[in-house]
């Protein structure tokens, strides 16, 4: 009599996709989720590791303290500094959740190498690309001429791509060998001095003011009334602002 030994559970387990939060890459792991990607000096085919940082922060907040206080029916002037900090935190929350920048901000996108085709700039709307620098195969920093790439500021997210007769240059086999500085956000109006938040969508301003009012009224996650959550309309506001990649 033959005995059939069933295969182990691990053999039947389907591969899952784990997210490496620090570098923005996805890897396939056989047995467990949330296993960080192993850092390679050259990413796998079709994979580009990247990091994004702020070079120049926005020069103003998307809403004023007075606007936030009016929206939240706040009359006390003693906590204006707190409200200003809440506005900044709400702005960061909305921008991170949607990928949409309110007031013009300069970013640095770092890649380990150029991709095959376009480079998508993950903050919208794109105003301009300030510079594209890279380390050549000898490790020497070079600046790529703007005549060698095309910038699309109309799409969301915006992107750059080599001109039809060129290709991205070869780069040094190391970390952050490609660096792209770009500015995203809504442009200011023509007034003097300019209103930097003049063209920020009303939906975005309402989202910021709603969060400020909610955080001002609810200082802790738990109170004697139980859990407090932001209104359902907040999700609707954010969904209408999100930049979707097709």
PDB file of C-alpha atoms in Angstrom:
ATOM      1  CA  UNK A   1       0.000   0.000   0.000  1.00  0.00           C
ATOM      2  CA  UNK A   2       1.371   3.356  -0.958  1.00  0.00           C
ATOM      3  CA  UNK A   3       1.052   6.361   1.266  1.00  0.00           C
ATOM      4  CA  UNK A   4       0.428   9.728  -0.308  1.00  0.00           C
ATOM      5  CA  UNK A   5       1.892  12.585   1.668  1.00  0.00           C
ATOM      6  CA  UNK A   6       0.044  15.828   0.943  1.00  0.00           C
ATOM      7  CA  UNK A   7       2.228  18.761  -0.007  1.00  0.00           C
ATOM      8  CA  UNK A   8       2.883  21.302   2.681  1.00  0.00           C
ATOM      9  CA  UNK A   9       0.758  24.355   3.018  1.00  0.00           C
ATOM     10  CA  UNK A  10       3.673  26.508   1.975  1.00  0.00           C
ATOM     11  CA  UNK A  11       3.818  24.719  -1.383  1.00  0.00           C
ATOM     12  CA  UNK A  12       0.220  25.720  -2.071  1.00  0.00           C
ATOM     13  CA  UNK A  13       0.622  29.273  -0.870  1.00  0.00           C
ATOM     14  CA  UNK A  14       0.391  31.762  -3.697  1.00  0.00           C
ATOM     15  CA  UNK A  15       3.081  34.415  -4.003  1.00  0.00           C
ATOM     16  CA  UNK A  16       2.034  37.764  -2.614  1.00  0.00           C
ATOM     17  CA  UNK A  17       3.174  41.248  -3.413  1.00  0.00           C
ATOM     18  CA  UNK A  18       4.930  43.032  -0.589  1.00  0.00           C
ATOM     19  CA  UNK A  19       5.535  46.776  -0.501  1.00  0.00           C
ATOM     20  CA  UNK A  20       8.884  48.270   0.366  1.00  0.00           C
ATOM     21  CA  UNK A  21       7.780  51.609   1.870  1.00  0.00           C
ATOM     22  CA  UNK A  22      11.144  53.357   1.888  1.00  0.00           C
ATOM     23  CA  UNK A  23      11.908  52.984  -1.780  1.00  0.00           C
ATOM     24  CA  UNK A  24       8.540  52.687  -3.486  1.00  0.00           C
ATOM     25  CA  UNK A  25       9.192  49.252  -5.031  1.00  0.00           C
ATOM     26  CA  UNK A  26       7.144  46.084  -5.109  1.00  0.00           C
ATOM     27  CA  UNK A  27       8.632  42.614  -4.774  1.00  0.00           C
ATOM     28  CA  UNK A  28       7.156  39.132  -4.973  1.00  0.00           C
ATOM     29  CA  UNK A  29       7.711  37.032  -1.893  1.00  0.00           C
ATOM     30  CA  UNK A  30       6.736  33.409  -1.650  1.00  0.00           C
ATOM     31  CA  UNK A  31       5.612  32.922   1.904  1.00  0.00           C
ATOM     32  CA  UNK A  32       5.048  36.179   3.769  1.00  0.00           C
ATOM     33  CA  UNK A  33       3.658  39.626   3.248  1.00  0.00           C
ATOM     34  CA  UNK A  34       5.432  42.839   4.249  1.00  0.00           C
ATOM     35  CA  UNK A  35       8.911  41.477   3.588  1.00  0.00           C
ATOM     36  CA  UNK A  36      11.068  44.477   2.616  1.00  0.00           C
ATOM     37  CA  UNK A  37      12.604  44.538  -0.830  1.00  0.00           C
ATOM     38  CA  UNK A  38      16.283  43.700  -0.924  1.00  0.00           C
ATOM     39  CA  UNK A  39      18.139  46.776  -2.099  1.00  0.00           C
ATOM     40  CA  UNK A  40      20.030  46.183  -5.345  1.00  0.00           C
ATOM     41  CA  UNK A  41      22.363  48.688  -6.973  1.00  0.00           C
ATOM     42  CA  UNK A  42      20.535  48.092 -10.239  1.00  0.00           C
ATOM     43  CA  UNK A  43      16.778  47.432 -10.031  1.00  0.00           C
ATOM     44  CA  UNK A  44      15.111  44.550 -11.793  1.00  0.00           C
ATOM     45  CA  UNK A  45      13.715  44.917 -15.291  1.00  0.00           C
ATOM     46  CA  UNK A  46      10.785  47.307 -15.296  1.00  0.00           C
ATOM     47  CA  UNK A  47      11.455  48.452 -11.720  1.00  0.00           C
ATOM     48  CA  UNK A  48      12.782  51.887 -10.784  1.00  0.00           C
ATOM     49  CA  UNK A  49      13.485  52.675  -7.147  1.00  0.00           C
ATOM     50  CA  UNK A  50      12.861  56.270  -6.158  1.00  0.00           C
ATOM     51  CA  UNK A  51      12.703  58.700  -3.268  1.00  0.00           C
ATOM     52  CA  UNK A  52      11.213  62.192  -3.139  1.00  0.00           C
ATOM     53  CA  UNK A  53      12.091  65.045  -0.799  1.00  0.00           C
ATOM     54  CA  UNK A  54      11.160  68.705  -0.455  1.00  0.00           C
ATOM     55  CA  UNK A  55      13.868  71.165  -1.532  1.00  0.00           C
ATOM     56  CA  UNK A  56      11.948  74.421  -1.076  1.00  0.00           C
ATOM     57  CA  UNK A  57       8.772  74.324   1.031  1.00  0.00           C
ATOM     58  CA  UNK A  58       5.697  76.371   0.102  1.00  0.00           C
ATOM     59  CA  UNK A  59       5.942  80.074   0.905  1.00  0.00           C
ATOM     60  CA  UNK A  60       2.436  80.253   2.372  1.00  0.00           C
ATOM     61  CA  UNK A  61      -0.374  78.100   3.708  1.00  0.00           C
ATOM     62  CA  UNK A  62      -3.328  77.193   1.457  1.00  0.00           C
ATOM     63  CA  UNK A  63      -5.801  78.859   3.832  1.00  0.00           C
ATOM     64  CA  UNK A  64      -5.317  81.642   6.351  1.00  0.00           C
ATOM     65  CA  UNK A  65      -5.805  81.355  10.083  1.00  0.00           C
ATOM     66  CA  UNK A  66      -8.782  83.710   9.798  1.00  0.00           C
ATOM     67  CA  UNK A  67     -10.403  81.503   7.133  1.00  0.00           C
ATOM     68  CA  UNK A  68      -9.918  78.375   9.242  1.00  0.00           C
ATOM     69  CA  UNK A  69     -11.364  80.079  12.328  1.00  0.00           C
ATOM     70  CA  UNK A  70     -14.395  81.316  10.420  1.00  0.00           C
ATOM     71  CA  UNK A  71     -15.052  77.840   9.018  1.00  0.00           C
ATOM     72  CA  UNK A  72     -14.730  76.215  12.451  1.00  0.00           C
ATOM     73  CA  UNK A  73     -16.657  78.934  14.324  1.00  0.00           C
ATOM     74  CA  UNK A  74     -13.587  79.631  16.457  1.00  0.00           C
ATOM     75  CA  UNK A  75     -13.596  83.019  18.170  1.00  0.00           C
ATOM     76  CA  UNK A  76     -10.709  82.615  20.620  1.00  0.00           C
ATOM     77  CA  UNK A  77      -7.520  84.403  19.469  1.00  0.00           C
ATOM     78  CA  UNK A  78      -5.275  82.768  22.062  1.00  0.00           C
ATOM     79  CA  UNK A  79      -4.701  79.632  19.966  1.00  0.00           C
ATOM     80  CA  UNK A  80      -3.886  81.146  16.590  1.00  0.00           C
ATOM     81  CA  UNK A  81      -0.451  79.512  16.629  1.00  0.00           C
ATOM     82  CA  UNK A  82      -2.057  76.119  17.226  1.00  0.00           C
ATOM     83  CA  UNK A  83      -4.478  76.695  14.358  1.00  0.00           C
ATOM     84  CA  UNK A  84      -1.601  77.646  12.061  1.00  0.00           C
ATOM     85  CA  UNK A  85       0.155  74.387  12.942  1.00  0.00           C
ATOM     86  CA  UNK A  86      -3.078  72.466  12.344  1.00  0.00           C
ATOM     87  CA  UNK A  87      -3.394  74.073   8.901  1.00  0.00           C
ATOM     88  CA  UNK A  88       0.137  72.961   7.998  1.00  0.00           C
ATOM     89  CA  UNK A  89      -0.572  69.423   9.234  1.00  0.00           C
ATOM     90  CA  UNK A  90      -3.881  69.290   7.353  1.00  0.00           C
ATOM     91  CA  UNK A  91      -2.176  70.490   4.185  1.00  0.00           C
ATOM     92  CA  UNK A  92       0.450  67.743   4.509  1.00  0.00           C
ATOM     93  CA  UNK A  93      -2.265  65.144   5.086  1.00  0.00           C
ATOM     94  CA  UNK A  94      -4.298  66.192   2.050  1.00  0.00           C
ATOM     95  CA  UNK A  95      -1.235  66.401  -0.202  1.00  0.00           C
ATOM     96  CA  UNK A  96       0.060  62.987   0.881  1.00  0.00           C
ATOM     97  CA  UNK A  97      -3.369  61.399   0.459  1.00  0.00           C
ATOM     98  CA  UNK A  98      -3.996  62.843  -2.999  1.00  0.00           C
ATOM     99  CA  UNK A  99      -0.607  63.494  -4.600  1.00  0.00           C
ATOM    100  CA  UNK A 100      -1.843  67.023  -5.323  1.00  0.00           C
ATOM    101  CA  UNK A 101       0.221  69.998  -4.145  1.00  0.00           C
ATOM    102  CA  UNK A 102      -1.580  73.201  -3.216  1.00  0.00           C
ATOM    103  CA  UNK A 103       1.029  75.975  -3.055  1.00  0.00           C
ATOM    104  CA  UNK A 104       4.113  75.836  -5.300  1.00  0.00           C
ATOM    105  CA  UNK A 105       6.751  73.543  -3.774  1.00  0.00           C
ATOM    106  CA  UNK A 106      10.120  72.421  -5.144  1.00  0.00           C
ATOM    107  CA  UNK A 107      10.897  68.695  -4.949  1.00  0.00           C
ATOM    108  CA  UNK A 108      13.873  66.453  -5.578  1.00  0.00           C
ATOM    109  CA  UNK A 109      13.125  63.078  -7.140  1.00  0.00           C
ATOM    110  CA  UNK A 110      16.019  60.610  -6.808  1.00  0.00           C
ATOM    111  CA  UNK A 111      16.240  57.466  -8.926  1.00  0.00           C
ATOM    112  CA  UNK A 112      18.857  54.739  -9.033  1.00  0.00           C
ATOM    113  CA  UNK A 113      18.811  54.844 -12.831  1.00  0.00           C
ATOM    114  CA  UNK A 114      16.773  56.207 -15.706  1.00  0.00           C
ATOM    115  CA  UNK A 115      13.757  54.082 -16.690  1.00  0.00           C
ATOM    116  CA  UNK A 116      13.299  52.844 -20.227  1.00  0.00           C
ATOM    117  CA  UNK A 117      10.895  55.577 -21.241  1.00  0.00           C
ATOM    118  CA  UNK A 118       9.186  58.412 -19.379  1.00  0.00           C
ATOM    119  CA  UNK A 119       9.799  59.539 -15.818  1.00  0.00           C
ATOM    120  CA  UNK A 120       6.559  60.313 -14.016  1.00  0.00           C
ATOM    121  CA  UNK A 121       6.823  63.080 -11.431  1.00  0.00           C
ATOM    122  CA  UNK A 122       4.577  62.001  -8.542  1.00  0.00           C
ATOM    123  CA  UNK A 123       3.367  65.426  -7.410  1.00  0.00           C
ATOM    124  CA  UNK A 124       0.705  67.351  -9.330  1.00  0.00           C
ATOM    125  CA  UNK A 125       0.062  69.716 -10.949  1.00  0.00           C
ATOM    126  CA  UNK A 126       3.543  70.005 -12.461  1.00  0.00           C
ATOM    127  CA  UNK A 127       4.683  73.592 -13.039  1.00  0.00           C
ATOM    128  CA  UNK A 128       8.196  73.048 -14.386  1.00  0.00           C
ATOM    129  CA  UNK A 129      11.284  70.850 -14.298  1.00  0.00           C
ATOM    130  CA  UNK A 130      14.167  72.863 -12.863  1.00  0.00           C
ATOM    131  CA  UNK A 131      17.005  70.451 -13.651  1.00  0.00           C
ATOM    132  CA  UNK A 132      17.938  66.863 -14.452  1.00  0.00           C
ATOM    133  CA  UNK A 133      21.324  65.743 -13.148  1.00  0.00           C
ATOM    134  CA  UNK A 134      22.900  62.302 -13.141  1.00  0.00           C
ATOM    135  CA  UNK A 135      26.129  60.490 -12.356  1.00  0.00           C
ATOM    136  CA  UNK A 136      27.700  59.168 -15.546  1.00  0.00           C
ATOM    137  CA  UNK A 137      29.335  55.747 -15.775  1.00  0.00           C
ATOM    138  CA  UNK A 138      32.495  57.184 -14.175  1.00  0.00           C
ATOM    139  CA  UNK A 139      30.545  58.611 -11.244  1.00  0.00           C
ATOM    140  CA  UNK A 140      30.902  62.236 -12.418  1.00  0.00           C
ATOM    141  CA  UNK A 141      27.846  64.466 -12.001  1.00  0.00           C
ATOM    142  CA  UNK A 142      26.405  65.771 -15.260  1.00  0.00           C
ATOM    143  CA  UNK A 143      23.493  68.073 -16.049  1.00  0.00           C
ATOM    144  CA  UNK A 144      21.226  66.926 -18.846  1.00  0.00           C
ATOM    145  CA  UNK A 145      20.434  69.626 -21.396  1.00  0.00           C
ATOM    146  CA  UNK A 146      16.714  70.557 -21.513  1.00  0.00           C
ATOM    147  CA  UNK A 147      16.909  70.164 -25.300  1.00  0.00           C
ATOM    148  CA  UNK A 148      17.285  66.403 -24.801  1.00  0.00           C
ATOM    149  CA  UNK A 149      13.966  65.812 -23.041  1.00  0.00           C
ATOM    150  CA  UNK A 150      10.345  66.903 -23.286  1.00  0.00           C
ATOM    151  CA  UNK A 151       8.273  68.001 -20.286  1.00  0.00           C
ATOM    152  CA  UNK A 152       4.518  67.366 -20.122  1.00  0.00           C
ATOM    153  CA  UNK A 153       2.922  69.753 -17.629  1.00  0.00           C
ATOM    154  CA  UNK A 154      -0.630  69.112 -18.857  1.00  0.00           C
ATOM    155  CA  UNK A 155      -0.933  65.500 -17.719  1.00  0.00           C
ATOM    156  CA  UNK A 156      -1.459  64.457 -14.115  1.00  0.00           C
ATOM    157  CA  UNK A 157       0.957  63.291 -12.985  1.00  0.00           C
ATOM    158  CA  UNK A 158       3.329  65.269 -15.200  1.00  0.00           C
ATOM    159  CA  UNK A 159       6.247  63.505 -16.809  1.00  0.00           C
ATOM    160  CA  UNK A 160       9.407  63.929 -18.851  1.00  0.00           C
ATOM    161  CA  UNK A 161      10.605  61.771 -21.722  1.00  0.00           C
ATOM    162  CA  UNK A 162      13.641  61.843 -24.030  1.00  0.00           C
ATOM    163  CA  UNK A 163      13.134  63.618 -27.338  1.00  0.00           C
ATOM    164  CA  UNK A 164      12.371  61.254 -30.245  1.00  0.00           C
ATOM    165  CA  UNK A 165      15.986  61.186 -31.452  1.00  0.00           C
ATOM    166  CA  UNK A 166      17.616  60.619 -28.047  1.00  0.00           C
ATOM    167  CA  UNK A 167      17.731  58.136 -25.178  1.00  0.00           C
ATOM    168  CA  UNK A 168      18.404  58.528 -21.495  1.00  0.00           C
ATOM    169  CA  UNK A 169      22.169  58.422 -20.829  1.00  0.00           C
ATOM    170  CA  UNK A 170      23.882  55.509 -19.105  1.00  0.00           C
ATOM    171  CA  UNK A 171      24.441  56.095 -15.400  1.00  0.00           C
ATOM    172  CA  UNK A 172      26.730  55.020 -12.601  1.00  0.00           C
ATOM    173  CA  UNK A 173      25.774  51.716 -11.017  1.00  0.00           C
ATOM    174  CA  UNK A 174      24.927  53.152  -7.613  1.00  0.00           C
ATOM    175  CA  UNK A 175      22.264  54.699  -5.421  1.00  0.00           C
ATOM    176  CA  UNK A 176      20.388  57.871  -6.424  1.00  0.00           C
ATOM    177  CA  UNK A 177      22.391  58.260  -9.626  1.00  0.00           C
ATOM    178  CA  UNK A 178      19.588  60.326 -11.209  1.00  0.00           C
ATOM    179  CA  UNK A 179      18.217  63.486  -9.602  1.00  0.00           C
ATOM    180  CA  UNK A 180      15.334  65.555 -10.943  1.00  0.00           C
ATOM    181  CA  UNK A 181      14.340  68.863  -9.368  1.00  0.00           C
ATOM    182  CA  UNK A 182      10.853  70.045 -10.215  1.00  0.00           C
ATOM    183  CA  UNK A 183       8.189  72.436  -8.981  1.00  0.00           C
ATOM    184  CA  UNK A 184       4.574  71.405  -8.475  1.00  0.00           C
ATOM    185  CA  UNK A 185       1.525  73.213  -7.153  1.00  0.00           C
ATOM    186  CA  UNK A 186      -0.932  75.860  -8.270  1.00  0.00           C
ATOM    187  CA  UNK A 187       0.561  79.063  -9.631  1.00  0.00           C
ATOM    188  CA  UNK A 188      -0.020  82.376  -7.884  1.00  0.00           C
ATOM    189  CA  UNK A 189      -2.201  85.140  -9.288  1.00  0.00           C
ATOM    190  CA  UNK A 190      -0.877  88.352 -10.862  1.00  0.00           C
ATOM    191  CA  UNK A 191      -1.612  90.622  -7.923  1.00  0.00           C
ATOM    192  CA  UNK A 192       1.091  92.506  -6.053  1.00  0.00           C
ATOM    193  CA  UNK A 193       1.911  90.924  -3.696  1.00  0.00           C
ATOM    194  CA  UNK A 194       0.664  87.718  -5.333  1.00  0.00           C
ATOM    195  CA  UNK A 195      -1.843  85.457  -3.633  1.00  0.00           C
ATOM    196  CA  UNK A 196       0.001  82.125  -3.678  1.00  0.00           C
ATOM    197  CA  UNK A 197      -3.164  80.167  -2.867  1.00  0.00           C
ATOM    198  CA  UNK A 198      -5.471  81.989  -5.285  1.00  0.00           C
ATOM    199  CA  UNK A 199      -5.859  79.033  -7.658  1.00  0.00           C
ATOM    200  CA  UNK A 200      -5.959  76.226  -5.099  1.00  0.00           C
ATOM    201  CA  UNK A 201      -9.200  74.280  -5.757  1.00  0.00           C
ATOM    202  CA  UNK A 202     -12.051  75.078  -3.385  1.00  0.00           C
ATOM    203  CA  UNK A 203     -12.406  71.356  -2.672  1.00  0.00           C
ATOM    204  CA  UNK A 204      -8.824  71.243  -1.373  1.00  0.00           C
ATOM    205  CA  UNK A 205      -9.337  74.291   0.835  1.00  0.00           C
ATOM    206  CA  UNK A 206     -12.530  72.813   2.280  1.00  0.00           C
ATOM    207  CA  UNK A 207     -10.684  69.570   3.033  1.00  0.00           C
ATOM    208  CA  UNK A 208      -7.967  71.469   4.904  1.00  0.00           C
ATOM    209  CA  UNK A 209     -10.442  73.587   6.865  1.00  0.00           C
ATOM    210  CA  UNK A 210     -12.563  70.540   7.716  1.00  0.00           C
ATOM    211  CA  UNK A 211      -9.550  68.727   9.138  1.00  0.00           C
ATOM    212  CA  UNK A 212      -8.476  71.777  11.122  1.00  0.00           C
ATOM    213  CA  UNK A 213     -11.959  72.125  12.649  1.00  0.00           C
ATOM    214  CA  UNK A 214     -12.067  68.401  13.441  1.00  0.00           C
ATOM    215  CA  UNK A 215      -8.608  68.344  15.028  1.00  0.00           C
ATOM    216  CA  UNK A 216      -9.297  71.539  16.974  1.00  0.00           C
ATOM    217  CA  UNK A 217     -12.474  70.085  18.476  1.00  0.00           C
ATOM    218  CA  UNK A 218     -11.001  66.614  19.067  1.00  0.00           C
ATOM    219  CA  UNK A 219      -7.549  66.838  20.612  1.00  0.00           C
ATOM    220  CA  UNK A 220      -7.222  63.091  21.341  1.00  0.00           C
ATOM    221  CA  UNK A 221      -8.282  59.976  19.417  1.00  0.00           C
ATOM    222  CA  UNK A 222     -10.425  58.775  22.337  1.00  0.00           C
ATOM    223  CA  UNK A 223     -12.693  60.825  24.587  1.00  0.00           C
ATOM    224  CA  UNK A 224     -15.541  60.144  27.014  1.00  0.00           C
ATOM    225  CA  UNK A 225     -17.814  60.133  23.969  1.00  0.00           C
ATOM    226  CA  UNK A 226     -15.893  57.309  22.309  1.00  0.00           C
ATOM    227  CA  UNK A 227     -13.995  57.332  19.043  1.00  0.00           C
ATOM    228  CA  UNK A 228     -14.203  60.446  16.910  1.00  0.00           C
ATOM    229  CA  UNK A 229     -13.609  60.257  13.173  1.00  0.00           C
ATOM    230  CA  UNK A 230     -13.516  62.882  10.471  1.00  0.00           C
ATOM    231  CA  UNK A 231     -16.814  63.249   8.626  1.00  0.00           C
ATOM    232  CA  UNK A 232     -17.610  60.903   5.756  1.00  0.00           C
ATOM    233  CA  UNK A 233     -17.473  63.897   3.429  1.00  0.00           C
ATOM    234  CA  UNK A 234     -13.696  64.068   3.968  1.00  0.00           C
ATOM    235  CA  UNK A 235     -13.220  60.858   1.993  1.00  0.00           C
ATOM    236  CA  UNK A 236     -15.401  62.239  -0.769  1.00  0.00           C
ATOM    237  CA  UNK A 237     -13.364  65.430  -0.873  1.00  0.00           C
ATOM    238  CA  UNK A 238     -10.062  63.559  -1.047  1.00  0.00           C
ATOM    239  CA  UNK A 239     -11.278  61.133  -3.716  1.00  0.00           C
ATOM    240  CA  UNK A 240     -12.180  64.065  -5.927  1.00  0.00           C
ATOM    241  CA  UNK A 241      -8.643  65.441  -5.579  1.00  0.00           C
ATOM    242  CA  UNK A 242      -6.613  62.265  -6.002  1.00  0.00           C
ATOM    243  CA  UNK A 243      -4.262  61.985  -8.938  1.00  0.00           C
ATOM    244  CA  UNK A 244      -4.934  58.614 -10.534  1.00  0.00           C
ATOM    245  CA  UNK A 245      -2.319  56.939 -12.673  1.00  0.00           C
ATOM    246  CA  UNK A 246      -3.937  55.201 -15.636  1.00  0.00           C
TER     247      UNK A 246
END
